[in-house]
mmCIF file of C-alpha atoms in Angstrom:
data_model
loop_
_atom_site.group_PDB
_atom_site.id
_atom_site.type_symbol
_atom_site.label_atom_id
_atom_site.label_comp_id
_atom_site.label_asym_id
_atom_site.label_seq_id
_atom_site.Cartn_x
_atom_site.Cartn_y
_atom_site.Cartn_z
ATOM 1 C CA MET A 1 0.000 0.000 0.000
ATOM 2 C CA SER A 2 1.217 3.507 -0.749
ATOM 3 C CA LEU A 3 -0.052 6.976 0.070
ATOM 4 C CA HIS A 4 -0.439 9.531 -2.726
ATOM 5 C CA GLN A 5 -0.774 13.173 -1.739
ATOM 6 C CA ASP A 6 -1.300 16.361 -3.667
ATOM 7 C CA ALA A 7 -2.540 19.756 -2.611
ATOM 8 C CA SER A 8 -6.228 18.879 -3.024
ATOM 9 C CA LYS A 9 -6.571 15.345 -1.658
ATOM 10 C CA THR A 10 -4.977 12.307 -0.085
ATOM 11 C CA THR A 11 -5.550 8.903 -1.672
ATOM 12 C CA VAL A 12 -4.600 5.506 -0.290
ATOM 13 C CA LEU A 13 -3.558 3.141 -3.091
ATOM 14 C CA ALA A 14 -3.905 -0.538 -2.200
ATOM 15 C CA ASP A 15 -3.819 -3.847 -3.975
ATOM 16 C CA PRO A 16 -7.348 -4.833 -5.058
ATOM 17 C CA ILE A 17 -9.182 -6.982 -2.537
ATOM 18 C CA GLU A 18 -10.108 -10.511 -3.606
ATOM 19 C CA GLN A 19 -13.745 -10.759 -4.733
ATOM 20 C CA SER A 20 -14.372 -13.761 -2.475
ATOM 21 C CA VAL A 21 -13.269 -11.746 0.581
ATOM 22 C CA LEU A 22 -15.309 -8.735 -0.496
ATOM 23 C CA ARG A 23 -18.412 -10.920 -1.010
ATOM 24 C CA ALA A 24 -17.944 -12.627 2.380
ATOM 25 C CA VAL A 25 -17.559 -9.352 4.268
ATOM 26 C CA ALA A 26 -20.450 -7.682 2.394
ATOM 27 C CA GLY A 27 -22.580 -10.722 3.296
ATOM 28 C CA THR A 28 -22.238 -9.848 6.994
ATOM 29 C CA PHE A 29 -24.280 -6.699 6.354
ATOM 30 C CA ALA A 30 -27.937 -7.710 6.718
ATOM 31 C CA THR A 31 -30.166 -6.078 4.099
ATOM 32 C CA GLY A 32 -33.780 -6.105 3.070
ATOM 33 C CA ILE A 33 -34.687 -7.772 -0.201
ATOM 34 C CA THR A 34 -36.418 -5.783 -2.900
ATOM 35 C CA ILE A 35 -37.697 -6.339 -6.394
ATOM 36 C CA ILE A 36 -36.809 -3.514 -8.759
ATOM 37 C CA THR A 37 -39.381 -3.129 -11.535
ATOM 38 C CA CYS A 38 -39.976 -0.949 -14.576
ATOM 39 C CA SER A 39 -41.923 -0.979 -17.819
ATOM 40 C CA THR A 40 -40.916 -0.297 -21.419
ATOM 41 C CA ASP A 41 -43.469 -0.290 -24.218
ATOM 42 C CA GLY A 42 -45.975 -2.034 -21.932
ATOM 43 C CA LYS A 43 -43.549 -4.884 -21.094
ATOM 44 C CA ALA A 44 -42.740 -5.432 -17.407
ATOM 45 C CA HIS A 45 -39.116 -5.942 -16.298
ATOM 46 C CA GLY A 46 -37.706 -6.764 -12.874
ATOM 47 C CA CYS A 47 -34.903 -8.190 -10.765
ATOM 48 C CA ALA A 48 -34.124 -8.887 -7.115
ATOM 49 C CA ALA A 49 -31.823 -6.365 -5.434
ATOM 50 C CA ASN A 50 -30.544 -5.581 -1.970
ATOM 51 C CA ALA A 51 -28.408 -2.553 -2.887
ATOM 52 C CA VAL A 52 -31.056 0.060 -2.081
ATOM 53 C CA LEU A 53 -30.629 3.270 -0.107
ATOM 54 C CA SER A 54 -32.758 6.163 1.063
ATOM 55 C CA VAL A 55 -30.698 9.176 -0.029
ATOM 56 C CA SER A 56 -32.753 12.194 0.994
ATOM 57 C CA LEU A 57 -36.094 13.124 2.553
ATOM 58 C CA ASP A 58 -36.227 16.609 0.987
ATOM 59 C CA PRO A 59 -36.390 16.069 -1.865
ATOM 60 C CA ALA A 60 -37.419 12.428 -1.492
ATOM 61 C CA LEU A 61 -34.694 10.427 -3.274
ATOM 62 C CA MET A 62 -33.911 6.699 -3.399
ATOM 63 C CA LEU A 63 -30.826 4.965 -4.844
ATOM 64 C CA ILE A 64 -30.565 1.543 -6.440
ATOM 65 C CA SER A 65 -27.463 -0.222 -7.757
ATOM 66 C CA LEU A 66 -27.737 -2.722 -10.618
ATOM 67 C CA ALA A 67 -25.027 -4.719 -12.385
ATOM 68 C CA HIS A 68 -24.189 -3.613 -15.925
ATOM 69 C CA THR A 69 -25.222 -7.108 -17.053
ATOM 70 C CA SER A 70 -28.755 -6.688 -15.657
ATOM 71 C CA ARG A 71 -31.494 -6.563 -18.285
ATOM 72 C CA THR A 72 -33.531 -4.505 -15.803
ATOM 73 C CA ARG A 73 -30.752 -1.882 -15.742
ATOM 74 C CA THR A 74 -31.061 -1.467 -19.510
ATOM 75 C CA ALA A 75 -34.863 -1.272 -19.252
ATOM 76 C CA ILE A 76 -34.709 1.427 -16.529
ATOM 77 C CA GLU A 77 -32.448 3.527 -18.734
ATOM 78 C CA GLN A 78 -35.120 3.326 -21.458
ATOM 79 C CA ALA A 79 -38.123 3.741 -19.139
ATOM 80 C CA GLY A 80 -36.827 6.648 -17.061
ATOM 81 C CA SER A 81 -38.620 5.308 -14.000
ATOM 82 C CA PHE A 82 -38.569 2.346 -11.616
ATOM 83 C CA ALA A 83 -40.205 0.959 -8.500
ATOM 84 C CA ILE A 84 -38.590 -0.508 -5.403
ATOM 85 C CA ASN A 85 -40.852 -3.246 -4.010
ATOM 86 C CA ILE A 86 -39.881 -4.292 -0.462
ATOM 87 C CA LEU A 87 -40.539 -7.991 0.137
ATOM 88 C CA PRO A 88 -42.375 -9.289 3.212
ATOM 89 C CA ASP A 89 -41.088 -12.089 5.429
ATOM 90 C CA SER A 90 -43.448 -14.738 4.099
ATOM 91 C CA ALA A 91 -43.433 -17.776 1.849
ATOM 92 C CA GLU A 92 -44.708 -15.530 -0.956
ATOM 93 C CA GLY A 93 -41.913 -12.980 -0.366
ATOM 94 C CA SER A 94 -39.268 -15.700 -0.384
ATOM 95 C CA ALA A 95 -40.700 -17.203 -3.589
ATOM 96 C CA MET A 96 -40.728 -13.782 -5.296
ATOM 97 C CA SER A 97 -37.110 -13.222 -4.251
ATOM 98 C CA SER A 98 -36.049 -16.512 -5.827
ATOM 99 C CA LEU A 99 -38.126 -15.894 -8.964
ATOM 100 C CA PHE A 100 -36.718 -12.405 -9.562
ATOM 101 C CA ALA A 101 -33.151 -13.530 -8.801
ATOM 102 C CA SER A 102 -33.498 -15.995 -11.694
ATOM 103 C CA ARG A 103 -33.055 -15.299 -15.407
ATOM 104 C CA SER A 104 -36.637 -16.470 -16.106
ATOM 105 C CA GLU A 105 -38.314 -14.594 -18.965
ATOM 106 C CA ASP A 106 -41.890 -15.002 -17.649
ATOM 107 C CA LYS A 107 -41.546 -13.642 -14.100
ATOM 108 C CA PHE A 108 -44.576 -11.383 -14.338
ATOM 109 C CA ASP A 109 -46.800 -14.237 -15.560
ATOM 110 C CA GLN A 110 -46.239 -15.886 -12.154
ATOM 111 C CA ILE A 111 -47.124 -12.996 -9.834
ATOM 112 C CA SER A 112 -49.866 -10.458 -9.203
ATOM 113 C CA TYR A 113 -49.172 -6.750 -9.712
ATOM 114 C CA ARG A 114 -50.749 -3.441 -10.634
ATOM 115 C CA ARG A 115 -49.387 -0.447 -12.557
ATOM 116 C CA GLY A 116 -48.228 2.702 -10.790
ATOM 117 C CA LYS A 117 -48.346 6.329 -11.951
ATOM 118 C CA THR A 118 -45.599 5.721 -14.524
ATOM 119 C CA ALA A 119 -46.999 2.299 -15.570
ATOM 120 C CA THR A 120 -44.257 0.702 -13.465
ATOM 121 C CA PRO A 121 -45.277 -2.660 -11.950
ATOM 122 C CA ILE A 122 -46.097 -2.485 -8.240
ATOM 123 C CA LEU A 123 -46.101 -5.996 -6.741
ATOM 124 C CA ASN A 124 -49.241 -6.995 -4.850
ATOM 125 C CA GLY A 125 -48.281 -8.225 -1.400
ATOM 126 C CA ALA A 126 -45.186 -6.002 -1.129
ATOM 127 C CA LEU A 127 -44.453 -4.797 2.403
ATOM 128 C CA GLY A 128 -43.865 -1.346 0.925
ATOM 129 C CA TRP A 129 -42.908 0.299 -2.336
ATOM 130 C CA PHE A 130 -41.481 3.479 -3.826
ATOM 131 C CA GLU A 131 -42.226 4.582 -7.384
ATOM 132 C CA CYS A 132 -39.451 6.803 -8.704
ATOM 133 C CA ALA A 133 -38.518 8.911 -11.739
ATOM 134 C CA VAL A 134 -34.842 8.593 -12.662
ATOM 135 C CA GLU A 135 -33.037 11.769 -11.713
ATOM 136 C CA THR A 136 -29.348 10.799 -11.833
ATOM 137 C CA VAL A 137 -27.415 7.907 -13.382
ATOM 138 C CA GLN A 138 -23.810 7.173 -12.373
ATOM 139 C CA VAL A 139 -21.489 4.374 -13.462
ATOM 140 C CA ALA A 140 -19.599 2.886 -10.494
ATOM 141 C CA GLY A 141 -17.324 -0.069 -11.234
ATOM 142 C CA ASP A 142 -19.368 -2.989 -12.562
ATOM 143 C CA HIS A 143 -22.689 -1.408 -11.504
ATOM 144 C CA THR A 144 -24.899 1.510 -12.468
ATOM 145 C CA LEU A 145 -26.347 3.706 -9.728
ATOM 146 C CA PHE A 146 -29.790 5.189 -10.294
ATOM 147 C CA ILE A 147 -31.048 7.961 -8.042
ATOM 148 C CA GLY A 148 -34.788 8.366 -8.376
ATOM 149 C CA ARG A 149 -37.156 11.066 -7.173
ATOM 150 C CA VAL A 150 -39.989 9.412 -5.246
ATOM 151 C CA LEU A 151 -43.324 10.036 -6.982
ATOM 152 C CA ASP A 152 -45.469 7.760 -4.830
ATOM 153 C CA ALA A 153 -45.023 5.296 -1.957
ATOM 154 C CA GLU A 154 -47.037 3.027 0.286
ATOM 155 C CA HIS A 155 -46.447 0.554 3.120
ATOM 156 C CA ALA A 156 -48.323 -2.208 4.914
ATOM 157 C CA PRO A 157 -47.910 -3.848 8.331
ATOM 158 C CA GLY A 158 -45.530 -6.782 8.616
ATOM 159 C CA GLU A 159 -41.870 -7.712 8.804
ATOM 160 C CA PRO A 160 -39.297 -7.529 5.972
ATOM 161 C CA LEU A 161 -37.567 -10.417 4.250
ATOM 162 C CA VAL A 162 -33.892 -10.123 5.262
ATOM 163 C CA PHE A 163 -30.766 -11.360 3.475
ATOM 164 C CA PHE A 164 -27.700 -12.252 5.568
ATOM 165 C CA ARG A 165 -24.683 -14.420 4.660
ATOM 166 C CA GLY A 166 -26.279 -15.667 1.462
ATOM 167 C CA ARG A 167 -29.618 -16.750 2.937
ATOM 168 C CA HIS A 168 -33.069 -15.416 3.744
ATOM 169 C CA ARG A 169 -33.390 -14.677 7.475
ATOM 170 C CA ARG A 170 -36.022 -13.595 9.989
ATOM 171 C CA LEU A 171 -35.796 -10.645 12.343
ATOM 172 C CA ALA A 172 -35.626 -11.652 16.000
ATOM 173 C CA ALA A 173 -38.729 -10.817 18.029
#
């Protein structure tokens, strides 16, 4: 490791960390599981994601991070909007997580949903959801970050589906 300094900033240069170590350490951070959805030309698109962040309350902004290889990422760029559907801790939530983590082409034929203000799919049975208009897009490594302005949101009672160390988990009572 070396330290690089100039008048404006200090940067630590290190050897890249092994992906297996990075994945193992990141897996110790418990996250909720969401389904990111959007619509292009009337066709619904979606994928499972746990890289979701509330950025700001005023204005209301949410951030999602999707791999460059994600078909949903490409669809969001075309659609200009997306929804974050927060999954409940239930058999249905777990099944939706597995379905949307797959490469299946007919995901939306297997679930129930309605259309939001921007025609974005809102999953029936979601614990909560945010419908967002894309405001900022930023490339970051092998992912694309989308910051969306919240247009609409709703929540229901219940507990979230949690992901920890590669598995679905329950919150302790």
